[in-house]
Amino acid sequence: MSRVFHVPPVPGEGRRAVPHARSAAYSRSGEPARSGEHAGQAPGGGPARTGIVAGYLSPHPPHLVYAENPPQNEPRSQGGWEVLRWAYERLRHRIRHVHRPDVLIVHAPHWITMVGHHVNCVPNPKGVSVEPIFPHLFRYHYDFRTDVPLAEAIADEAGALGLVTSKLREPGVRVDYATIGALHMVNPEWDIPVVSLSANNNPYFYSEASLGEMEVLGEATRRAIERTGRRAVLLASNSLSHLHWHEEPPVPEDMEREHPYNDHQYRWDMKLLEAVRRGPTAPLRELISEHIEATASETKAGSLTWMLAAMGWPPVAGDVLGYGTIIGTGNAVVEWTPNGDREGDHHG
């Protein structure tokens, strides 16, 4: 059945106001800036190289945004889940001071499309994103810029490689909470342009469907980045083990109640993360599938496979910045760079 989501290669297409800070990654003409026009220079001051400069496993549970108490989110909290939030603080430092991207590209499991892969090509999405299960935690007012030329290029490359694709152009579309949650935790200033990709949901319904399509989408993403000359950071918005509690405590941020769903789920998360820390990434191809079967992992949506495939399954170890559970699910913030180079990971 997964074959119905492929087509022969063909040319062409297959409230409360929150101030918007115009991205430094845009030139004065409104087009994404080229290297040297903005802070996206190499740390030594020379021209920044283009291509994929880093990829992050960046989970999106709404509790993390809730605990941050940003002005865009209506509910207020007392904090919580600090280890994961501190991991995101380290990630933000690397984004700002090491990678300095032109664009953030995110693949999220809760923008669900039943037929094919969709790319958000709306220039300035804005609205309110509500988490349907936890609306008391996540009602987020968003307003951001899309790198439309890159978004269109990804859709075109995916179509040329035989994937069913669509360019979303509906200006009133409501952006899903997984996309918003990951982007906020990575860049709460919202001053870097974005491209967001949907999750083709057919693997949830057709057992013979595999993660192979996500590797093709990753290749299309890489080609588009290189063709447009972008300096890109990729975000795979997945949790790991994904069994979770069905009832939350009276105070959602009560950390006394936070622990792994069970030992089996935790042990498999550790097995996967130990392989990540050892490197290289190639063995993860099979281990991700085994982890999905063992834990109902959210990586079944394909975001992690897409990201690592786009990076060419780099022969490096991943840097696990932090791990923690949220309502029992396993969540890790992990960085991969093409050459394993993390120079500049310091404060000061």
mmCIF file of C-alpha atoms in Angstrom:
data_model
loop_
_atom_site.group_PDB
_atom_site.id
_atom_site.type_symbol
_atom_site.label_atom_id
_atom_site.label_comp_id
_atom_site.label_asym_id
_atom_site.label_seq_id
_atom_site.Cartn_x
_atom_site.Cartn_y
_atom_site.Cartn_z
ATOM 1 C CA MET A 1 0.000 0.000 0.000
ATOM 2 C CA SER A 2 2.853 2.418 0.586
ATOM 3 C CA ARG A 3 3.414 2.503 -3.173
ATOM 4 C CA VAL A 4 0.252 4.552 -3.652
ATOM 5 C CA PHE A 5 2.044 7.490 -2.085
ATOM 6 C CA HIS A 6 4.675 7.574 -4.843
ATOM 7 C CA VAL A 7 4.215 9.101 -8.271
ATOM 8 C CA PRO A 8 6.510 9.123 -11.320
ATOM 9 C CA PRO A 9 8.893 12.072 -11.323
ATOM 10 C CA VAL A 10 7.283 15.072 -12.946
ATOM 11 C CA PRO A 11 8.344 18.695 -13.262
ATOM 12 C CA GLY A 12 6.783 21.393 -11.094
ATOM 13 C CA GLU A 13 4.554 21.014 -8.104
ATOM 14 C CA GLY A 14 3.692 17.699 -7.180
ATOM 15 C CA ARG A 15 -6.511 37.812 20.371
ATOM 16 C CA ARG A 16 -3.579 38.880 22.116
ATOM 17 C CA ALA A 17 -1.151 40.551 19.812
ATOM 18 C CA VAL A 18 2.433 39.338 19.949
ATOM 19 C CA PRO A 19 5.024 41.694 18.432
ATOM 20 C CA HIS A 20 6.918 40.127 15.562
ATOM 21 C CA ALA A 21 10.663 40.720 15.431
ATOM 22 C CA ARG A 22 11.775 40.812 11.820
ATOM 23 C CA SER A 23 14.419 38.179 11.274
ATOM 24 C CA ALA A 24 18.048 39.163 11.023
ATOM 25 C CA ALA A 25 18.251 36.371 8.461
ATOM 26 C CA TYR A 26 16.295 38.486 5.959
ATOM 27 C CA SER A 27 17.923 41.038 3.710
ATOM 28 C CA ARG A 28 16.453 44.481 3.214
ATOM 29 C CA SER A 29 14.654 43.252 0.095
ATOM 30 C CA GLY A 30 12.723 40.723 2.166
ATOM 31 C CA GLU A 31 14.481 37.693 0.670
ATOM 32 C CA PRO A 32 16.537 35.422 2.935
ATOM 33 C CA ALA A 33 19.973 36.970 3.303
ATOM 34 C CA ARG A 34 23.087 35.425 1.871
ATOM 35 C CA SER A 35 26.191 34.751 3.913
ATOM 36 C CA GLY A 36 27.831 37.966 5.061
ATOM 37 C CA GLU A 37 24.589 39.994 5.137
ATOM 38 C CA HIS A 38 23.790 39.074 8.731
ATOM 39 C CA ALA A 39 25.115 37.300 11.793
ATOM 40 C CA GLY A 40 25.243 33.993 9.917
ATOM 41 C CA GLN A 41 28.972 34.262 9.484
ATOM 42 C CA ALA A 42 31.521 31.720 10.563
ATOM 43 C CA PRO A 43 32.624 32.113 14.207
ATOM 44 C CA GLY A 44 35.982 33.461 12.978
ATOM 45 C CA GLY A 45 34.276 36.237 11.019
ATOM 46 C CA GLY A 46 34.676 34.748 7.520
ATOM 47 C CA PRO A 47 31.893 33.715 5.168
ATOM 48 C CA ALA A 48 29.623 31.016 6.584
ATOM 49 C CA ARG A 49 29.476 27.767 4.665
ATOM 50 C CA THR A 50 26.072 26.762 3.406
ATOM 51 C CA GLY A 51 24.268 23.454 3.698
ATOM 52 C CA ILE A 52 23.054 21.572 6.777
ATOM 53 C CA VAL A 53 25.167 22.725 9.719
ATOM 54 C CA ALA A 54 23.378 20.799 12.496
ATOM 55 C CA GLY A 55 20.395 18.614 13.263
ATOM 56 C CA TYR A 56 18.551 18.291 16.562
ATOM 57 C CA LEU A 57 16.171 15.807 18.068
ATOM 58 C CA SER A 58 13.897 18.452 19.599
ATOM 59 C CA PRO A 59 10.835 16.992 21.354
ATOM 60 C CA HIS A 60 7.696 19.094 21.583
ATOM 61 C CA PRO A 61 5.629 18.140 24.685
ATOM 62 C CA PRO A 62 3.467 21.180 25.496
ATOM 63 C CA HIS A 63 4.556 20.994 29.129
ATOM 64 C CA LEU A 64 7.963 22.446 28.211
ATOM 65 C CA VAL A 65 6.518 25.614 26.699
ATOM 66 C CA TYR A 66 4.039 25.817 29.576
ATOM 67 C CA ALA A 67 6.878 25.612 32.110
ATOM 68 C CA GLU A 68 8.795 28.413 30.350
ATOM 69 C CA ASN A 69 5.932 30.921 30.835
ATOM 70 C CA PRO A 70 6.558 32.788 27.560
ATOM 71 C CA PRO A 71 4.304 35.797 26.871
ATOM 72 C CA GLN A 72 2.815 34.068 23.813
ATOM 73 C CA ASN A 73 1.340 31.232 25.876
ATOM 74 C CA GLU A 74 -1.790 32.026 27.891
ATOM 75 C CA PRO A 75 -1.528 29.474 30.760
ATOM 76 C CA ARG A 76 0.882 30.207 33.621
ATOM 77 C CA SER A 77 3.002 27.617 35.420
ATOM 78 C CA GLN A 78 5.354 27.166 38.377
ATOM 79 C CA GLY A 79 8.102 25.651 36.228
ATOM 80 C CA GLY A 80 9.058 21.989 36.080
ATOM 81 C CA TRP A 81 10.927 19.619 33.723
ATOM 82 C CA GLU A 82 14.065 21.678 34.290
ATOM 83 C CA VAL A 83 16.588 19.128 32.981
ATOM 84 C CA LEU A 84 14.991 19.162 29.535
ATOM 85 C CA ARG A 85 14.562 22.927 29.597
ATOM 86 C CA TRP A 86 18.217 23.383 30.554
ATOM 87 C CA ALA A 87 19.135 21.120 27.622
ATOM 88 C CA TYR A 88 17.196 23.443 25.347
ATOM 89 C CA GLU A 89 19.098 26.404 26.812
ATOM 90 C CA ARG A 90 22.356 24.764 25.682
ATOM 91 C CA LEU A 91 20.808 24.132 22.275
ATOM 92 C CA ARG A 92 19.830 27.804 21.958
ATOM 93 C CA HIS A 93 23.375 28.878 22.783
ATOM 94 C CA ARG A 94 24.741 26.677 20.006
ATOM 95 C CA ILE A 95 22.153 27.983 17.537
ATOM 96 C CA ARG A 96 23.072 31.595 18.332
ATOM 97 C CA HIS A 97 26.815 31.422 18.747
ATOM 98 C CA VAL A 98 27.974 28.401 16.751
ATOM 99 C CA HIS A 99 25.594 27.445 13.933
ATOM 100 C CA ARG A 100 23.998 30.826 13.108
ATOM 101 C CA PRO A 101 21.545 29.452 10.546
ATOM 102 C CA ASP A 102 19.584 31.232 7.844
ATOM 103 C CA VAL A 103 16.631 28.913 8.425
ATOM 104 C CA LEU A 104 15.174 26.300 10.774
ATOM 105 C CA ILE A 105 13.483 23.330 9.061
ATOM 106 C CA VAL A 106 11.155 21.284 11.252
ATOM 107 C CA HIS A 107 9.370 17.984 10.675
ATOM 108 C CA ALA A 108 6.644 17.369 13.258
ATOM 109 C CA PRO A 109 4.348 14.378 13.858
ATOM 110 C CA HIS A 110 1.177 16.356 14.608
ATOM 111 C CA TRP A 111 0.778 18.121 11.298
ATOM 112 C CA ILE A 112 -0.828 14.965 9.965
ATOM 113 C CA THR A 113 -1.471 14.561 6.243
ATOM 114 C CA MET A 114 -3.088 11.372 5.028
ATOM 115 C CA VAL A 115 -1.884 11.612 1.425
ATOM 116 C CA GLY A 116 1.664 12.664 0.794
ATOM 117 C CA HIS A 117 4.024 15.219 2.250
ATOM 118 C CA HIS A 118 3.007 18.865 2.590
ATOM 119 C CA VAL A 119 5.287 21.891 2.910
ATOM 120 C CA ASN A 120 4.071 25.136 4.509
ATOM 121 C CA CYS A 121 4.552 27.902 1.923
ATOM 122 C CA VAL A 122 2.507 30.584 3.737
ATOM 123 C CA PRO A 123 4.794 33.642 4.055
ATOM 124 C CA ASN A 124 3.648 34.781 7.517
ATOM 125 C CA PRO A 125 1.625 32.229 9.503
ATOM 126 C CA LYS A 126 -0.074 33.742 12.525
ATOM 127 C CA GLY A 127 -2.803 32.632 14.884
ATOM 128 C CA VAL A 128 -3.356 30.576 18.020
ATOM 129 C CA SER A 129 -2.144 26.998 18.339
ATOM 130 C CA VAL A 130 -3.998 24.875 20.926
ATOM 131 C CA GLU A 131 -2.918 21.463 22.155
ATOM 132 C CA PRO A 132 -6.132 19.394 21.939
ATOM 133 C CA ILE A 133 -5.411 17.140 24.944
ATOM 134 C CA PHE A 134 -3.788 19.819 27.119
ATOM 135 C CA PRO A 135 -5.548 23.075 26.204
ATOM 136 C CA HIS A 136 -5.059 24.202 29.813
ATOM 137 C CA LEU A 137 -1.287 24.087 29.194
ATOM 138 C CA PHE A 138 -0.835 25.241 25.623
ATOM 139 C CA ARG A 139 -2.709 28.107 23.943
ATOM 140 C CA TYR A 140 0.086 29.797 22.053
ATOM 141 C CA HIS A 141 -0.105 32.964 19.912
ATOM 142 C CA TYR A 142 2.349 32.576 17.029
ATOM 143 C CA ASP A 143 3.574 34.935 14.304
ATOM 144 C CA PHE A 144 6.577 33.902 12.226
ATOM 145 C CA ARG A 145 8.163 34.088 8.789
ATOM 146 C CA THR A 146 8.484 31.236 6.300
ATOM 147 C CA ASP A 147 11.417 30.902 3.926
ATOM 148 C CA VAL A 148 9.058 30.466 0.982
ATOM 149 C CA PRO A 149 11.683 29.942 -1.761
ATOM 150 C CA LEU A 150 13.262 27.118 0.228
ATOM 151 C CA ALA A 151 9.871 25.614 1.106
ATOM 152 C CA GLU A 152 8.918 25.540 -2.570
ATOM 153 C CA ALA A 153 12.289 24.062 -3.480
ATOM 154 C CA ILE A 154 11.844 21.209 -0.972
ATOM 155 C CA ALA A 155 8.422 20.383 -2.407
ATOM 156 C CA ASP A 156 9.798 20.463 -5.956
ATOM 157 C CA GLU A 157 12.753 18.220 -5.104
ATOM 158 C CA ALA A 158 10.491 15.760 -3.266
ATOM 159 C CA GLY A 159 8.157 15.605 -6.247
ATOM 160 C CA ALA A 160 11.066 15.050 -8.601
ATOM 161 C CA LEU A 161 12.139 12.097 -6.452
ATOM 162 C CA GLY A 162 8.689 10.511 -6.767
ATOM 163 C CA LEU A 163 6.958 11.565 -3.543
ATOM 164 C CA VAL A 164 3.435 12.919 -3.518
ATOM 165 C CA THR A 165 3.846 16.495 -2.339
ATOM 166 C CA SER A 166 1.746 19.607 -1.848
ATOM 167 C CA LYS A 167 2.608 23.262 -1.286
ATOM 168 C CA LEU A 168 0.343 24.601 1.447
ATOM 169 C CA ARG A 169 -0.683 28.177 0.628
ATOM 170 C CA GLU A 170 -3.802 28.683 2.809
ATOM 171 C CA PRO A 171 -3.017 31.836 4.834
ATOM 172 C CA GLY A 172 -5.444 31.015 7.650
ATOM 173 C CA VAL A 173 -4.062 27.557 8.403
ATOM 174 C CA ARG A 174 -3.626 26.762 12.103
ATOM 175 C CA VAL A 175 -0.113 25.531 12.784
ATOM 176 C CA ASP A 176 0.060 22.401 14.942
ATOM 177 C CA TYR A 177 1.412 22.490 18.468
ATOM 178 C CA ALA A 178 4.315 20.099 17.752
ATOM 179 C CA THR A 179 5.709 22.471 15.147
ATOM 180 C CA ILE A 180 5.163 25.522 17.362
ATOM 181 C CA GLY A 181 6.445 23.798 20.503
ATOM 182 C CA ALA A 182 9.723 22.665 18.959
ATOM 183 C CA LEU A 183 10.336 26.019 17.262
ATOM 184 C CA HIS A 184 9.649 27.960 20.455
ATOM 185 C CA MET A 185 11.985 25.822 22.535
ATOM 186 C CA VAL A 186 14.753 26.154 19.954
ATOM 187 C CA ASN A 187 14.285 29.851 19.151
ATOM 188 C CA PRO A 188 11.876 31.708 21.456
ATOM 189 C CA GLU A 189 12.803 34.998 19.755
ATOM 190 C CA TRP A 190 11.252 33.733 16.490
ATOM 191 C CA ASP A 191 13.759 35.792 14.506
ATOM 192 C CA ILE A 192 14.976 32.996 12.206
ATOM 193 C CA PRO A 193 12.850 32.026 9.172
ATOM 194 C CA VAL A 194 11.173 28.646 9.194
ATOM 195 C CA VAL A 195 10.156 25.823 6.881
ATOM 196 C CA SER A 196 7.716 23.269 8.324
ATOM 197 C CA LEU A 197 6.974 19.819 6.898
ATOM 198 C CA SER A 198 4.001 17.585 7.523
ATOM 199 C CA ALA A 199 3.967 13.990 8.737
ATOM 200 C CA ASN A 200 2.496 11.606 6.164
ATOM 201 C CA ASN A 201 0.426 9.405 8.449
ATOM 202 C CA ASN A 202 0.248 6.298 6.251
ATOM 203 C CA PRO A 203 2.780 4.316 8.373
ATOM 204 C CA TYR A 204 0.232 4.306 11.187
ATOM 205 C CA PHE A 205 -2.271 2.473 9.014
ATOM 206 C CA TYR A 206 -0.269 0.279 6.625
ATOM 207 C CA SER A 207 2.065 -2.114 8.368
ATOM 208 C CA GLU A 208 4.181 -2.718 5.272
ATOM 209 C CA ALA A 209 4.912 1.003 4.953
ATOM 210 C CA SER A 210 8.406 1.806 6.160
ATOM 211 C CA LEU A 211 10.599 4.750 6.968
ATOM 212 C CA GLY A 212 12.013 4.582 3.456
ATOM 213 C CA GLU A 213 9.925 7.511 2.260
ATOM 214 C CA MET A 214 11.401 9.646 5.018
ATOM 215 C CA GLU A 215 14.872 8.954 3.669
ATOM 216 C CA VAL A 216 13.705 10.180 0.264
ATOM 217 C CA LEU A 217 12.223 13.298 1.864
ATOM 218 C CA GLY A 218 15.522 13.839 3.656
ATOM 219 C CA GLU A 219 17.411 13.645 0.372
ATOM 220 C CA ALA A 220 14.987 16.131 -1.190
ATOM 221 C CA THR A 221 15.492 18.476 1.759
ATOM 222 C CA ARG A 222 19.274 18.329 1.417
ATOM 223 C CA ARG A 223 19.132 18.992 -2.331
ATOM 224 C CA ALA A 224 16.858 21.989 -1.843
ATOM 225 C CA ILE A 225 19.091 23.465 0.859
ATOM 226 C CA GLU A 226 22.144 23.126 -1.353
ATOM 227 C CA ARG A 227 20.356 24.452 -4.450
ATOM 228 C CA THR A 228 19.128 27.565 -2.645
ATOM 229 C CA GLY A 229 22.416 28.172 -0.822
ATOM 230 C CA ARG A 230 20.931 28.145 2.657
ATOM 231 C CA ARG A 231 22.687 27.560 5.963
ATOM 232 C CA ALA A 232 20.171 25.299 7.692
ATOM 233 C CA VAL A 233 19.506 23.650 11.029
ATOM 234 C CA LEU A 234 17.097 20.689 10.991
ATOM 235 C CA LEU A 235 14.679 19.880 13.823
ATOM 236 C CA ALA A 236 13.168 16.423 14.327
ATOM 237 C CA SER A 237 10.234 17.079 16.647
ATOM 238 C CA ASN A 238 9.893 13.615 18.181
ATOM 239 C CA SER A 239 9.674 12.155 21.641
ATOM 240 C CA LEU A 240 11.202 8.694 22.157
ATOM 241 C CA SER A 241 9.200 6.075 24.115
ATOM 242 C CA HIS A 242 5.614 7.189 23.934
ATOM 243 C CA LEU A 243 3.416 5.290 26.371
ATOM 244 C CA HIS A 244 2.018 7.825 28.812
ATOM 245 C CA TRP A 245 -0.291 8.372 31.760
ATOM 246 C CA HIS A 246 -3.987 8.948 31.108
ATOM 247 C CA GLU A 247 -4.466 11.127 34.162
ATOM 248 C CA GLU A 248 -2.291 14.008 35.310
ATOM 249 C CA PRO A 249 -1.849 15.291 38.876
ATOM 250 C CA PRO A 250 -3.921 18.255 40.126
ATOM 251 C CA VAL A 251 -0.827 20.408 39.653
ATOM 252 C CA PRO A 252 0.558 19.434 36.200
ATOM 253 C CA GLU A 253 4.083 20.533 37.105
ATOM 254 C CA ASP A 254 4.230 18.356 40.243
ATOM 255 C CA MET A 255 7.576 16.629 39.647
ATOM 256 C CA GLU A 256 6.894 14.053 42.375
ATOM 257 C CA ARG A 257 4.635 12.359 39.819
ATOM 258 C CA GLU A 258 7.117 12.438 36.935
ATOM 259 C CA HIS A 259 8.958 9.219 36.073
ATOM 260 C CA PRO A 260 9.239 6.730 33.179
ATOM 261 C CA TYR A 261 6.073 4.906 32.194
ATOM 262 C CA ASN A 262 7.823 1.627 33.054
ATOM 263 C CA ASP A 263 11.291 0.133 33.203
ATOM 264 C CA HIS A 264 10.951 -1.513 29.790
ATOM 265 C CA GLN A 265 10.317 1.833 28.084
ATOM 266 C CA TYR A 266 13.201 3.476 29.935
ATOM 267 C CA ARG A 267 15.676 0.687 29.160
ATOM 268 C CA TRP A 268 14.926 0.883 25.435
ATOM 269 C CA ASP A 269 15.367 4.659 25.467
ATOM 270 C CA MET A 270 18.757 4.149 27.075
ATOM 271 C CA LYS A 271 19.681 1.493 24.501
ATOM 272 C CA LEU A 272 18.915 3.923 21.689
ATOM 273 C CA LEU A 273 20.701 6.841 23.342
ATOM 274 C CA GLU A 274 23.806 4.799 24.124
ATOM 275 C CA ALA A 275 24.017 3.972 20.406
ATOM 276 C CA VAL A 276 23.568 7.665 19.616
ATOM 277 C CA ARG A 277 26.396 8.584 22.005
ATOM 278 C CA ARG A 278 28.734 5.943 20.572
ATOM 279 C CA GLY A 279 28.137 6.845 16.948
ATOM 280 C CA PRO A 280 28.194 6.612 14.011
ATOM 281 C CA THR A 281 24.581 7.112 12.969
ATOM 282 C CA ALA A 282 24.314 4.349 10.338
ATOM 283 C CA PRO A 283 23.405 1.597 12.875
ATOM 284 C CA LEU A 284 20.484 3.760 13.991
ATOM 285 C CA ARG A 285 18.679 2.898 10.749
ATOM 286 C CA GLU A 286 17.751 -0.513 12.152
ATOM 287 C CA LEU A 287 17.766 0.430 15.822
ATOM 288 C CA ILE A 288 15.155 3.177 15.330
ATOM 289 C CA SER A 289 12.784 0.583 13.843
ATOM 290 C CA GLU A 290 13.462 -1.830 16.722
ATOM 291 C CA HIS A 291 12.889 0.965 19.232
ATOM 292 C CA ILE A 292 9.541 1.813 17.573
ATOM 293 C CA GLU A 293 8.374 -1.778 17.888
ATOM 294 C CA ALA A 294 9.505 -2.027 21.515
ATOM 295 C CA THR A 295 8.201 1.282 22.854
ATOM 296 C CA ALA A 296 5.527 2.738 20.527
ATOM 297 C CA SER A 297 8.105 5.448 19.906
ATOM 298 C CA GLU A 298 6.955 8.708 18.367
ATOM 299 C CA THR A 299 9.851 8.385 15.922
ATOM 300 C CA LYS A 300 7.372 6.248 13.974
ATOM 301 C CA ALA A 301 6.253 9.540 12.412
ATOM 302 C CA GLY A 302 9.640 9.614 10.696
ATOM 303 C CA SER A 303 11.043 12.956 11.817
ATOM 304 C CA LEU A 304 14.302 11.528 13.192
ATOM 305 C CA THR A 305 14.860 9.327 10.129
ATOM 306 C CA TRP A 306 14.167 12.297 7.818
ATOM 307 C CA MET A 307 16.714 14.451 9.630
ATOM 308 C CA LEU A 308 19.531 11.898 9.767
ATOM 309 C CA ALA A 309 18.946 10.921 6.132
ATOM 310 C CA ALA A 310 19.103 14.581 5.089
ATOM 311 C CA MET A 311 22.481 14.781 6.857
ATOM 312 C CA GLY A 312 23.668 11.668 5.013
ATOM 313 C CA TRP A 313 23.678 9.505 8.161
ATOM 314 C CA PRO A 314 26.815 11.298 9.418
ATOM 315 C CA PRO A 315 29.634 9.092 10.739
ATOM 316 C CA VAL A 316 29.673 10.847 14.109
ATOM 317 C CA ALA A 317 28.266 10.455 17.603
ATOM 318 C CA GLY A 318 25.306 12.507 18.733
ATOM 319 C CA ASP A 319 25.609 14.795 21.732
ATOM 320 C CA VAL A 320 22.808 14.031 24.204
ATOM 321 C CA LEU A 321 22.182 17.384 25.868
ATOM 322 C CA GLY A 322 19.496 16.043 28.187
ATOM 323 C CA TYR A 323 16.901 13.318 28.794
ATOM 324 C CA GLY A 324 13.734 13.380 30.852
ATOM 325 C CA THR A 325 10.191 12.094 31.002
ATOM 326 C CA ILE A 326 6.959 14.009 30.497
ATOM 327 C CA ILE A 327 3.750 12.261 31.612
ATOM 328 C CA GLY A 328 5.845 9.084 31.367
ATOM 329 C CA THR A 329 7.101 9.556 27.799
ATOM 330 C CA GLY A 330 10.833 9.611 27.121
ATOM 331 C CA ASN A 331 12.288 12.803 25.668
ATOM 332 C CA ALA A 332 15.862 13.601 24.646
ATOM 333 C CA VAL A 333 17.452 16.743 23.239
ATOM 334 C CA VAL A 334 20.277 15.592 20.960
ATOM 335 C CA GLU A 335 22.611 17.359 18.545
ATOM 336 C CA TRP A 336 24.317 15.983 15.447
ATOM 337 C CA THR A 337 26.742 17.995 13.343
ATOM 338 C CA PRO A 338 28.075 16.836 9.966
ATOM 339 C CA ASN A 339 31.632 16.412 11.262
ATOM 340 C CA GLY A 340 30.988 16.036 14.980
ATOM 341 C CA ASP A 341 32.487 19.511 15.491
ATOM 342 C CA ARG A 342 31.009 21.287 18.508
ATOM 343 C CA GLU A 343 33.620 23.963 18.890
ATOM 344 C CA GLY A 344 32.301 27.012 20.684
ATOM 345 C CA ASP A 345 29.954 25.201 23.084
ATOM 346 C CA HIS A 346 30.701 27.488 26.001
ATOM 347 C CA HIS A 347 29.209 30.523 27.633
ATOM 348 C CA GLY A 348 30.876 33.836 28.140
#
